[in-house]
Coordinates of C-alpha atoms (C1' of nucleotides) in Angstrom, one line a residue:
Chain A
M1 CA -18.4 -71.8 11.1
A2 CA -15.9 -71.3 13.8
L3 CA -12.2 -70.8 13.9
R4 CA -10.3 -74.0 14.5
I5 CA -6.7 -74.2 15.7
Y6 CA -4.3 -77.1 16.0
N7 CA -3.3 -77.4 19.6
T8 CA 0.1 -79.0 20.4
L9 CA -1.2 -79.9 23.9
T10 CA -4.0 -82.1 22.6
R11 CA -2.5 -82.9 19.3
R12 CA -5.8 -82.1 17.7
T13 CA -7.4 -79.3 15.7
E14 CA -10.0 -77.8 18.0
E15 CA -12.6 -75.2 17.8
F16 CA -11.3 -72.0 19.4
T17 CA -13.3 -70.5 22.2
P18 CA -11.6 -67.7 24.1
L19 CA -11.8 -67.6 27.8
E20 CA -13.5 -64.2 27.7
P21 CA -15.9 -63.7 24.8
G22 CA -14.5 -61.3 22.2
M23 CA -11.1 -61.2 23.8
V24 CA -8.0 -63.1 23.0
S25 CA -4.8 -63.2 25.1
M26 CA -1.8 -64.3 23.1
Y27 CA 1.8 -64.7 24.3
V28 CA 4.5 -65.5 21.9
C29 CA 8.1 -66.3 22.8
G30 CA 10.5 -63.8 21.2
P31 CA 14.2 -63.9 20.6
T32 CA 17.1 -64.0 23.0
V33 CA 18.9 -60.9 22.0
Y34 CA 22.5 -61.7 21.8
A35 CA 23.0 -61.5 18.0
S36 CA 21.3 -60.2 14.9
A37 CA 18.1 -62.1 14.2
H38 CA 17.8 -64.4 11.2
I39 CA 14.8 -65.1 9.0
G40 CA 13.8 -68.1 11.1
H41 CA 13.0 -65.6 13.9
A42 CA 11.2 -63.5 11.3
M43 CA 9.2 -66.5 10.2
S44 CA 7.9 -67.0 13.8
S45 CA 7.0 -63.4 14.1
L46 CA 5.3 -63.4 10.8
V47 CA 3.3 -66.6 11.6
F48 CA 1.9 -65.1 14.7
D49 CA 1.4 -61.7 13.1
V50 CA -0.9 -63.4 10.6
A51 CA -2.7 -65.2 13.3
R52 CA -3.2 -62.0 15.3
R53 CA -4.3 -60.1 12.2
Y54 CA -6.8 -62.8 11.4
L55 CA -8.1 -62.9 15.0
E56 CA -8.7 -59.2 14.8
Y57 CA -10.3 -59.5 11.4
R58 CA -12.6 -62.1 13.0
G59 CA -13.6 -59.4 15.5
Y60 CA -11.6 -60.3 18.5
D61 CA -9.8 -57.8 20.7
V62 CA -6.3 -59.3 20.8
R63 CA -4.0 -58.6 23.7
H64 CA -0.6 -59.7 22.3
A65 CA 2.6 -60.0 24.3
M66 CA 6.0 -60.9 22.9
N67 CA 9.0 -61.0 25.2
Y68 CA 12.6 -60.3 24.8
T69 CA 15.0 -62.5 26.8
D70 CA 17.5 -59.9 27.7
V71 CA 19.6 -61.7 30.3
D72 CA 21.1 -65.2 29.9
D73 CA 24.3 -67.0 29.4
K74 CA 24.7 -66.3 25.8
I75 CA 24.2 -62.6 26.2
I76 CA 26.7 -62.5 29.0
Q77 CA 29.1 -64.5 26.9
A78 CA 28.6 -62.3 23.8
A79 CA 29.1 -59.1 25.8
S80 CA 32.3 -60.3 27.4
G81 CA 33.5 -61.4 24.0
E82 CA 33.3 -57.9 22.6
G83 CA 34.1 -56.1 25.8
S84 CA 30.7 -54.5 26.3
D85 CA 28.2 -55.0 29.0
P86 CA 25.2 -57.3 28.7
T87 CA 22.6 -54.6 29.2
S88 CA 23.7 -52.4 26.3
L89 CA 24.3 -55.4 24.1
A90 CA 20.8 -56.6 24.7
E91 CA 19.4 -53.1 24.2
H92 CA 21.2 -52.9 20.9
Y93 CA 19.7 -56.1 19.5
I94 CA 16.2 -55.3 20.9
E95 CA 16.2 -52.1 19.0
E96 CA 17.4 -53.9 15.9
Y97 CA 14.7 -56.5 16.1
A98 CA 12.0 -53.9 16.7
Q99 CA 13.2 -52.2 13.6
H100 CA 13.0 -55.5 11.7
L101 CA 9.5 -56.1 12.8
Q102 CA 8.4 -52.8 11.6
E103 CA 10.1 -53.3 8.2
L104 CA 8.4 -56.7 8.0
N105 CA 5.0 -55.1 8.6
V106 CA 4.5 -57.0 11.8
L107 CA 1.8 -55.2 13.9
P108 CA 3.2 -54.0 17.2
A109 CA 2.4 -56.3 20.1
T110 CA 0.4 -54.8 22.9
V111 CA 3.4 -55.2 25.2
Y112 CA 7.0 -56.2 24.8
P113 CA 8.1 -57.4 28.3
R114 CA 11.7 -58.0 29.1
A115 CA 13.1 -60.5 31.6
T116 CA 15.1 -57.8 33.4
Q117 CA 12.0 -55.8 34.0
E118 CA 10.2 -58.6 35.7
I119 CA 12.7 -59.4 38.4
D120 CA 10.4 -58.5 41.3
N121 CA 7.6 -60.7 39.9
I122 CA 10.0 -63.5 39.3
I123 CA 11.4 -63.4 42.8
E124 CA 8.0 -63.4 44.2
M125 CA 7.0 -66.4 42.1
V126 CA 10.1 -68.4 43.1
A127 CA 9.4 -67.6 46.7
R128 CA 5.9 -69.0 46.3
M129 CA 7.1 -72.1 44.6
L130 CA 9.5 -72.7 47.5
E131 CA 6.7 -72.3 50.0
Q132 CA 4.6 -74.8 48.2
G133 CA 7.5 -77.3 47.9
A134 CA 7.5 -77.0 44.1
A135 CA 11.1 -75.9 44.2
Y136 CA 14.2 -76.1 46.4
V137 CA 17.3 -74.2 47.0
A138 CA 20.8 -75.6 46.2
E139 CA 23.8 -73.4 46.8
G140 CA 22.1 -70.2 45.6
D141 CA 20.4 -71.8 42.7
V142 CA 16.7 -72.6 42.9
Y143 CA 15.4 -75.7 41.1
Y144 CA 11.9 -76.7 40.1
R145 CA 11.0 -80.1 41.5
V146 CA 9.9 -81.9 38.4
E147 CA 8.8 -85.2 40.0
R148 CA 6.2 -83.3 42.0
D149 CA 4.0 -83.0 38.9
E150 CA 2.2 -86.1 37.9
D151 CA 1.6 -84.6 34.4
Y152 CA 5.0 -83.3 33.7
G153 CA 5.7 -84.0 30.0
K154 CA 2.1 -83.6 28.8
L155 CA 2.9 -81.0 26.2
S156 CA 5.9 -82.7 24.6
G157 CA 4.6 -86.2 25.1
R158 CA 7.5 -87.3 27.1
K159 CA 7.7 -89.3 30.3
L160 CA 10.3 -88.6 32.9
E161 CA 11.4 -92.3 32.7
D162 CA 12.0 -91.9 29.0
M163 CA 14.1 -88.9 29.5
H164 CA 16.4 -90.9 31.8
A165 CA 17.2 -93.0 28.8
G166 CA 18.6 -90.0 26.9
A167 CA 22.3 -90.0 27.5
R168 CA 22.6 -86.2 27.3
I169 CA 21.3 -85.2 30.6
E170 CA 24.1 -83.6 32.6
V171 CA 24.9 -85.0 36.0
D172 CA 24.5 -82.5 38.8
D173 CA 24.6 -83.8 42.3
R174 CA 22.8 -80.8 43.6
K175 CA 19.7 -81.7 41.7
E176 CA 17.2 -84.1 43.2
H177 CA 16.2 -85.3 39.7
P178 CA 18.2 -84.8 36.5
M179 CA 15.4 -83.0 34.8
D180 CA 14.9 -80.5 37.5
F181 CA 15.5 -77.1 36.0
A182 CA 16.7 -73.8 37.4
V183 CA 14.2 -71.1 38.1
W184 CA 16.9 -68.9 39.7
K185 CA 20.6 -69.0 39.0
A186 CA 23.2 -67.9 41.4
A187 CA 25.5 -65.2 39.9
K188 CA 29.1 -65.9 39.1
P189 CA 31.5 -63.0 39.8
G190 CA 31.0 -60.2 37.3
E191 CA 27.7 -61.4 36.0
P192 CA 24.6 -59.3 36.1
A193 CA 22.8 -60.0 39.3
W194 CA 19.8 -59.0 41.4
E195 CA 19.5 -59.5 45.1
S196 CA 17.2 -62.3 46.2
P197 CA 16.4 -64.2 49.4
W198 CA 18.7 -66.9 48.0
G199 CA 21.6 -64.6 47.3
P200 CA 22.5 -62.6 44.2
G201 CA 21.5 -64.1 40.9
R202 CA 19.3 -63.9 37.9
P203 CA 16.2 -65.7 36.7
G204 CA 16.2 -68.9 34.8
W205 CA 15.0 -68.8 31.3
H206 CA 11.7 -70.6 31.7
I207 CA 10.4 -68.6 34.7
E208 CA 10.6 -65.3 32.9
C209 CA 7.9 -66.3 30.4
S210 CA 5.6 -67.5 33.2
A211 CA 6.2 -64.3 35.1
M212 CA 5.5 -62.1 32.0
V213 CA 2.3 -64.0 31.2
F214 CA 1.0 -63.7 34.7
A215 CA 1.9 -60.0 34.9
H216 CA 0.7 -58.8 31.5
L217 CA -2.0 -61.3 30.5
G218 CA -3.1 -63.2 33.6
E219 CA -2.8 -66.7 35.0
Q220 CA -4.7 -68.2 32.2
I221 CA -4.3 -67.2 28.5
D222 CA -5.9 -68.3 25.3
I223 CA -2.9 -68.8 23.0
H224 CA 0.7 -69.4 23.7
G225 CA 3.0 -69.5 20.7
G226 CA 6.5 -70.0 19.7
G227 CA 8.8 -72.1 17.5
N228 CA 8.4 -75.9 17.8
D229 CA 11.9 -76.1 19.1
L230 CA 10.6 -74.5 22.3
I231 CA 8.1 -77.3 23.1
F232 CA 10.7 -79.0 25.2
P233 CA 11.9 -78.1 27.6
H234 CA 10.9 -74.4 27.5
H235 CA 7.1 -74.6 27.2
E236 CA 6.9 -77.8 29.2
N237 CA 8.6 -76.0 32.0
E238 CA 6.5 -73.0 31.7
I239 CA 3.4 -75.1 32.1
A240 CA 4.9 -76.8 35.2
Q241 CA 5.8 -73.6 36.9
S242 CA 2.7 -71.7 36.0
E243 CA 0.2 -74.4 36.9
S244 CA 1.9 -75.2 40.1
L245 CA 1.4 -71.6 41.1
S246 CA -2.1 -71.0 39.8
G247 CA -3.5 -74.4 40.1
K248 CA -5.3 -73.7 36.8
P249 CA -4.6 -74.6 33.2
F250 CA -2.1 -72.2 31.8
A251 CA -2.7 -71.7 28.1
Q252 CA -5.7 -73.3 26.3
V253 CA -4.0 -73.5 23.0
W254 CA -0.4 -74.1 22.2
M255 CA 0.6 -73.0 18.7
H256 CA 4.0 -73.9 17.3
N257 CA 5.5 -72.8 14.0
G258 CA 7.8 -75.1 12.0
M259 CA 11.5 -74.3 11.6
M260 CA 13.1 -72.4 8.7
Q261 CA 15.6 -74.6 7.1
L262 CA 18.6 -73.9 5.0
S263 CA 20.6 -76.5 3.2
G264 CA 18.7 -79.3 4.8
E265 CA 19.0 -78.2 8.4
K266 CA 17.3 -76.0 10.8
M267 CA 18.5 -72.4 10.5
S268 CA 20.4 -71.5 13.6
K269 CA 23.1 -69.5 15.0
S270 CA 24.9 -72.5 16.4
L271 CA 25.0 -74.2 13.1
G272 CA 25.9 -71.0 11.3
N273 CA 23.6 -71.7 8.4
L274 CA 21.6 -68.5 8.6
I275 CA 20.5 -65.5 6.6
T276 CA 19.9 -62.5 8.8
I277 CA 16.8 -60.5 8.4
R278 CA 19.0 -57.6 7.3
E279 CA 20.7 -59.6 4.6
F280 CA 17.3 -60.8 3.3
L281 CA 15.8 -57.3 3.2
E282 CA 18.8 -55.9 1.4
K283 CA 17.9 -58.1 -1.5
H284 CA 14.2 -58.8 -1.2
S285 CA 11.0 -57.2 -0.1
A286 CA 9.3 -57.9 3.2
D287 CA 6.3 -59.1 1.3
A288 CA 8.5 -61.8 -0.3
L289 CA 9.4 -63.4 3.0
R290 CA 5.8 -63.1 4.1
M291 CA 4.7 -64.7 0.9
M292 CA 7.0 -67.7 1.5
V293 CA 5.6 -68.1 4.9
L294 CA 2.0 -67.8 3.7
N295 CA 2.4 -70.3 0.9
T296 CA 3.0 -73.2 3.4
S297 CA 1.4 -74.5 6.5
Y298 CA 2.9 -72.6 9.5
R299 CA 3.4 -75.8 11.3
H300 CA 5.6 -77.3 8.7
P301 CA 9.3 -76.6 8.1
L302 CA 10.0 -74.1 5.4
T303 CA 13.1 -74.7 3.3
Y304 CA 14.8 -71.6 2.2
S305 CA 16.3 -71.4 -1.2
D306 CA 16.9 -68.7 -3.8
E307 CA 14.4 -70.4 -6.1
V308 CA 11.7 -70.3 -3.4
V309 CA 12.3 -66.6 -2.9
E310 CA 12.1 -65.9 -6.6
Q311 CA 8.8 -67.9 -6.8
A312 CA 7.4 -65.8 -4.0
E313 CA 8.4 -62.6 -5.7
R314 CA 6.7 -63.8 -8.9
A315 CA 3.6 -64.8 -7.0
L316 CA 3.5 -61.3 -5.5
D317 CA 3.7 -59.7 -9.0
R318 CA 0.7 -61.8 -9.9
L319 CA -1.3 -60.5 -6.9
R320 CA -0.3 -57.0 -7.8
S321 CA -1.4 -57.4 -11.3
G322 CA -4.9 -57.4 -10.0
L323 CA -4.4 -53.9 -8.6
R324 CA -3.4 -52.2 -11.9
P325 CA -5.7 -49.5 -13.1
A326 CA -8.0 -49.9 -16.1
L327 CA -6.5 -50.1 -19.5
P328 CA -6.0 -46.8 -21.2
G329 CA -9.1 -45.8 -23.0
A330 CA -11.3 -48.4 -21.2
A331 CA -14.9 -47.8 -22.1
G332 CA -16.6 -50.1 -19.7
A333 CA -17.1 -53.9 -19.7
A334 CA -20.2 -55.8 -20.8
A335 CA -22.8 -56.5 -18.1
E336 CA -22.0 -60.2 -17.9
A337 CA -18.3 -59.6 -17.4
L338 CA -19.1 -57.2 -14.6
A339 CA -21.5 -59.7 -13.1
A340 CA -18.9 -62.4 -13.1
L341 CA -16.5 -60.0 -11.4
Q342 CA -19.0 -59.0 -8.8
A343 CA -19.9 -62.6 -8.1
R344 CA -16.2 -63.5 -7.6
A345 CA -15.6 -60.5 -5.4
E346 CA -18.5 -61.4 -3.2
A347 CA -17.6 -65.0 -2.9
A348 CA -14.0 -64.2 -2.0
Q349 CA -14.5 -63.1 1.5
P350 CA -16.4 -66.1 2.8
A351 CA -14.0 -68.4 1.0
F352 CA -11.1 -66.6 2.5
V353 CA -12.6 -66.9 6.0
A354 CA -13.3 -70.6 5.5
A355 CA -9.7 -71.2 4.6
M356 CA -8.3 -69.2 7.5
D357 CA -10.7 -70.7 9.9
D358 CA -9.1 -74.0 9.2
D359 CA -6.1 -73.6 11.4
F360 CA -5.0 -70.4 9.5
N361 CA -4.7 -72.2 6.2
S362 CA -3.0 -69.3 4.5
A363 CA -2.1 -71.3 1.4
A364 CA -5.7 -72.0 0.7
A365 CA -6.5 -68.4 1.5
L366 CA -4.0 -67.2 -1.1
A367 CA -5.7 -69.4 -3.7
V368 CA -8.8 -67.4 -3.1
L369 CA -6.9 -64.2 -3.8
F370 CA -5.4 -65.6 -7.0
D371 CA -8.8 -66.6 -8.3
L372 CA -10.0 -63.1 -7.5
V373 CA -7.0 -61.6 -9.4
R374 CA -7.8 -63.6 -12.4
Q375 CA -11.3 -62.4 -12.5
I376 CA -10.2 -58.8 -12.1
N377 CA -7.8 -59.1 -14.9
L378 CA -10.4 -60.8 -17.1
A379 CA -12.7 -57.8 -16.5
R380 CA -9.9 -55.4 -17.2
D381 CA -9.2 -57.1 -20.5
A382 CA -12.9 -56.8 -21.2
G383 CA -12.6 -53.1 -20.9
A384 CA -13.7 -52.5 -17.3
T385 CA -13.2 -48.9 -16.1
D386 CA -11.4 -48.0 -12.8
A387 CA -14.8 -47.5 -11.2
E388 CA -15.9 -50.9 -12.3
L389 CA -12.8 -52.6 -11.1
E390 CA -12.6 -50.8 -7.8
P391 CA -15.0 -52.9 -5.6
A392 CA -13.2 -56.1 -6.5
Q393 CA -9.8 -54.5 -6.0
A394 CA -10.9 -53.2 -2.6
V395 CA -11.7 -56.8 -1.6
L396 CA -8.3 -57.9 -2.8
L397 CA -6.6 -55.2 -0.8
E398 CA -8.6 -55.9 2.3
L399 CA -8.0 -59.6 2.3
S400 CA -4.3 -59.4 1.4
G401 CA -4.1 -56.8 4.2
V402 CA -5.4 -59.4 6.6
L403 CA -2.4 -61.5 5.7
G404 CA -0.2 -58.6 6.2
L405 CA 0.8 -58.1 2.6
R406 CA 1.2 -54.6 1.5
L407 CA 1.3 -55.0 -2.3
K408 CA 1.0 -51.3 -3.0
D409 CA 3.4 -49.9 -0.6
A410 CA 6.3 -50.1 -3.0
E411 CA 5.0 -47.1 -5.0
R412 CA 7.5 -44.4 -5.7
E413 CA 8.1 -41.5 -8.1
P414 CA 10.3 -41.9 -11.1
E415 CA 13.3 -39.7 -11.1
A416 CA 12.6 -36.5 -12.9
A417 CA 16.1 -35.7 -13.9
A418 CA 16.5 -38.9 -15.8
L419 CA 13.2 -38.4 -17.5
H420 CA 14.1 -34.9 -18.6
A421 CA 17.3 -36.3 -20.1
L422 CA 15.2 -38.7 -22.1
V423 CA 12.9 -35.9 -23.2
D424 CA 15.9 -34.0 -24.5
E425 CA 17.2 -37.0 -26.3
L426 CA 13.9 -37.6 -28.0
A427 CA 13.6 -33.9 -28.8
G428 CA 16.8 -34.2 -30.8
E429 CA 15.5 -37.1 -32.8
L430 CA 12.2 -35.6 -33.3
D431 CA 13.6 -32.3 -34.7
G432 CA 11.1 -30.9 -37.2
Q433 CA 8.1 -33.0 -35.9
T434 CA 5.9 -30.0 -35.3
E435 CA 2.9 -32.1 -34.2
L436 CA 4.9 -33.4 -31.2
A437 CA 6.6 -30.1 -30.4
A438 CA 3.8 -29.1 -28.0
V439 CA 3.9 -32.3 -26.0
L440 CA 7.7 -32.0 -25.8
Q441 CA 7.4 -28.5 -24.6
A442 CA 4.8 -29.6 -22.0
A443 CA 7.1 -32.4 -20.8
R444 CA 10.0 -30.0 -20.4
S445 CA 8.0 -27.9 -18.0
E446 CA 6.9 -30.8 -15.7
Q447 CA 8.6 -31.0 -12.4
S448 CA 7.4 -34.2 -10.9
G449 CA 8.4 -37.6 -12.2
A450 CA 4.8 -38.9 -12.2
A451 CA 3.6 -35.9 -14.3
L452 CA 6.5 -36.4 -16.6
M453 CA 5.6 -40.0 -17.2
V454 CA 2.1 -38.9 -18.2
R455 CA 3.7 -36.6 -20.8
L456 CA 6.1 -39.3 -22.0
L457 CA 3.3 -41.7 -22.5
E458 CA 1.4 -39.0 -24.4
L459 CA 4.5 -38.5 -26.5
R460 CA 4.8 -42.3 -27.0
K461 CA 1.3 -42.4 -28.3
G462 CA 2.1 -39.7 -30.9
I463 CA 5.3 -41.5 -31.9
R464 CA 3.5 -44.8 -32.3
E465 CA 0.7 -43.2 -34.3
Q466 CA 3.4 -42.1 -36.7
K467 CA 4.8 -45.6 -36.7
L468 CA 8.2 -44.5 -35.6
W469 CA 8.9 -48.0 -34.2
A470 CA 12.6 -47.6 -33.8
L471 CA 12.1 -44.5 -31.7
S472 CA 9.3 -46.0 -29.7
D473 CA 11.3 -49.1 -28.9
K474 CA 14.3 -46.9 -27.9
M475 CA 12.0 -45.0 -25.6
R476 CA 10.8 -48.2 -24.0
D477 CA 14.4 -49.5 -23.6
R478 CA 15.5 -46.3 -22.0
L479 CA 12.7 -46.3 -19.5
A480 CA 13.3 -50.0 -18.7
E481 CA 16.8 -49.1 -17.7
Q482 CA 15.2 -47.2 -14.8
G483 CA 13.0 -50.1 -14.0
I484 CA 10.0 -48.5 -15.7
L485 CA 8.0 -51.0 -17.7
V486 CA 5.9 -49.6 -20.5
E487 CA 3.0 -51.6 -21.6
D488 CA 1.1 -50.9 -24.8
S489 CA -2.5 -51.7 -25.4
A490 CA -5.0 -50.8 -28.1
G491 CA -6.1 -47.7 -26.2
G492 CA -2.7 -46.3 -25.3
S493 CA 0.2 -47.1 -23.0
S494 CA 0.7 -47.4 -19.3
W495 CA 3.7 -48.0 -17.1
R496 CA 4.6 -49.7 -13.9
W497 CA 7.7 -50.6 -11.9
G498 CA 9.2 -53.9 -13.0
Chain B
rG1 C1' 17.9 -95.2 22.1
rG2 C1' 13.0 -92.2 23.3
rC3 C1' 9.1 -88.8 21.4
rG4 C1' 7.2 -86.3 17.0
rA5 C1' 6.6 -84.4 12.0
rC6 C1' 7.0 -85.0 6.9
rG7 C1' 7.6 -87.6 1.8
rU8 C1' 1.7 -84.9 -3.6
rG9 C1' 3.2 -82.9 -11.3
rG10 C1' 10.2 -79.8 -13.2
rC11 C1' 10.1 -76.4 -8.4
rC12 C1' 7.0 -74.4 -3.9
rA13 C1' 2.6 -76.4 -2.1
rA14 C1' -3.1 -77.1 -0.3
rG15 C1' -6.0 -81.2 0.5
rU16 C1' -6.2 -86.0 5.4
rG17 C1' -12.1 -91.6 3.5
rG18 C1' -15.6 -90.4 -2.2
rU19 C1' -12.2 -90.3 -7.8
rA20 C1' -6.1 -84.3 -6.9
rA21 C1' -6.6 -76.1 -4.9
rG22 C1' -3.2 -72.4 -5.9
rG23 C1' 1.6 -70.2 -7.3
rC24 C1' 6.3 -70.5 -10.1
rA25 C1' 8.6 -72.6 -14.4
rA26 C1' 7.7 -75.0 -19.4
rG27 C1' 5.0 -75.7 -24.2
rG28 C1' 0.9 -74.1 -27.5
rG29 C1' -2.6 -70.1 -28.5
rU30 C1' -5.3 -65.0 -28.4
rC31 C1' -4.0 -59.9 -28.3
rU32 C1' 0.2 -56.6 -30.1
rG33 C1' 4.0 -53.0 -35.2
rC34 C1' 7.3 -55.7 -31.9
rA35 C1' 7.6 -56.7 -26.8
rA36 C1' 5.7 -57.1 -22.0
rA37 C1' 1.5 -58.0 -19.3
rA38 C1' -3.1 -60.2 -19.2
rC39 C1' -6.3 -64.1 -20.8
rC40 C1' -7.2 -69.3 -22.8
rC41 C1' -5.3 -74.4 -23.3
rU42 C1' -1.8 -78.5 -21.9
rG43 C1' 0.6 -82.0 -17.3
rA44 C1' 0.4 -85.9 -11.3
rC45 C1' -2.9 -92.1 -10.4
rC46 C1' -0.2 -88.5 -4.4
rA47 C1' 7.9 -92.5 -1.5
rC48 C1' 7.5 -98.1 -1.7
rG49 C1' 5.0 -102.9 0.0
rG50 C1' 1.0 -105.0 2.5
rG51 C1' -3.9 -104.4 5.0
rU52 C1' -9.0 -102.2 6.4
rU53 C1' -13.2 -100.4 3.3
rC54 C1' -18.2 -100.4 -1.6
rG55 C1' -14.4 -96.7 -2.0
rA56 C1' -7.8 -94.2 0.5
rA57 C1' -3.1 -89.4 -1.3
rU58 C1' -6.3 -89.3 3.1
rC59 C1' -7.1 -95.0 8.2
rC60 C1' -3.7 -99.3 10.1
rC61 C1' 1.1 -102.2 9.8
rG62 C1' 5.9 -102.5 7.7
rU63 C1' 10.1 -100.6 4.6
rC64 C1' 13.1 -96.7 2.8
rG65 C1' 14.2 -91.5 2.9
rU66 C1' 14.2 -86.4 5.1
rC67 C1' 13.7 -83.2 9.3
rG68 C1' 12.8 -81.5 14.4
rC69 C1' 13.1 -82.2 19.9
rC70 C1' 15.4 -85.1 23.8
rU71 C1' 21.4 -79.4 25.6
rC72 C1' 21.0 -73.0 24.3
rC73 C1' 17.5 -72.2 20.3
rA74 C1' 11.8 -68.8 16.8

RNA sequence: GGCGACGUGGCCAAGUGGUAAGGCAAGGGUCUGCAAAACCCUGACCACGGGUUCGAAUCCCGUCGUCGCCUCCA
């Protein structure tokens, strides 16, 4: 079986064959850094992070570039609005986004090119386009000559004639054709500018991506990604520019993620219906957002709602349930229970690969993981020991890791001070219980929260054996106040964060 | 107006020609001192109307609805 990817360019799902065996070059359009990013941007980064992780899992050496557009009208506008300069404003939001990516467990790209660092390349490319007649100068601006391409519109499925029909094309007498787009923009007074043969100015938006791809990945790449709102005009224009210069097909596969929606519309700055990444992470885990993304097809829109987030959190709990240690006092499961577990663990990997090979069908891949979790829990209930559970849990961790889920990273120590207070409280109520005095004493001398919890569960065992139900319930309630969930089973008690 | 996507159980959603994955929620049960968790059981004729086919959620046509792009946008 081979990996198959839906290609926007051909509108078909095609078998993926990299240009160079074993290597994948992937370019993904990143944000324009003029404001804090929202979870729609995060969705895009997550989608391509999953693709990249899976390609690497599949054995490919992935060269992954994601750009930052750090000079454009909006940045200039935002900077003048707050009285700062465009460069430092862009720098600020780049740093912020980089931090978000890290928190979201997105693997670092191989390179993060920026428009302002590619100026020389861009000028050189524009010059070549002019030489070839692919572009023309108009009062300091340089425009790409769209009518020169007989296949302009092939990505978005538009024809130039159709675009005339649209009423929203601005009239500009300097352009030969209304759809001609700027590859170089003359600077207005006070704007950031670079010297060029056509006068001071800055690159147009589309040219920067072509330049960065050429500079960092080559004239031909395997995968070009981005949100589906970029298909036209951005990616269409990238193709036009790049192919006019190289004379070769630009990207083999065009992957586009669907839009994050909120209250029935695309989440965007201009509509104002957005949740920033920061706002999301203040309330929810990075895994939760990733889970939401994984549960759907990356190509389809994802409608955000509190309920959907909650469902994602619960689904994560379920996955994590498969990673719990054996029940206290587990004595080993019967042979057939272990055989069933082993069979499921061994079947999981190929099933996962089959799902992901089908255009990164992460929802189907998750189903494989949930099936594995059920089998692990079944074995645990049947008395499997940690050693018996471990191989299947290792598979679960490995495969969830391919999706970028961390599952276990949330581990932390309980607060020792609060636990000591609880020990003192219990000691008061247990006054005269000589059998438990030793455990209480041991608990008092523990310094770490984790060790204290071991003692507390020991204590709980003694209390339950004496059927001091009111006290054992009180103990559980107190711990729950700190988010510690105590779970009792026949062999003893265990705890986890809840 | 042009191009495109989508409409599957209460919610999220996979499946795109052979008789509907998975998750969440809900109800019942097992286990438990109780609880929680886990495990077991229970639910859909796939927007609507035609058509093609031995057979369609899955292909074609139409209708309704939702969304995206056509301007900056992940």
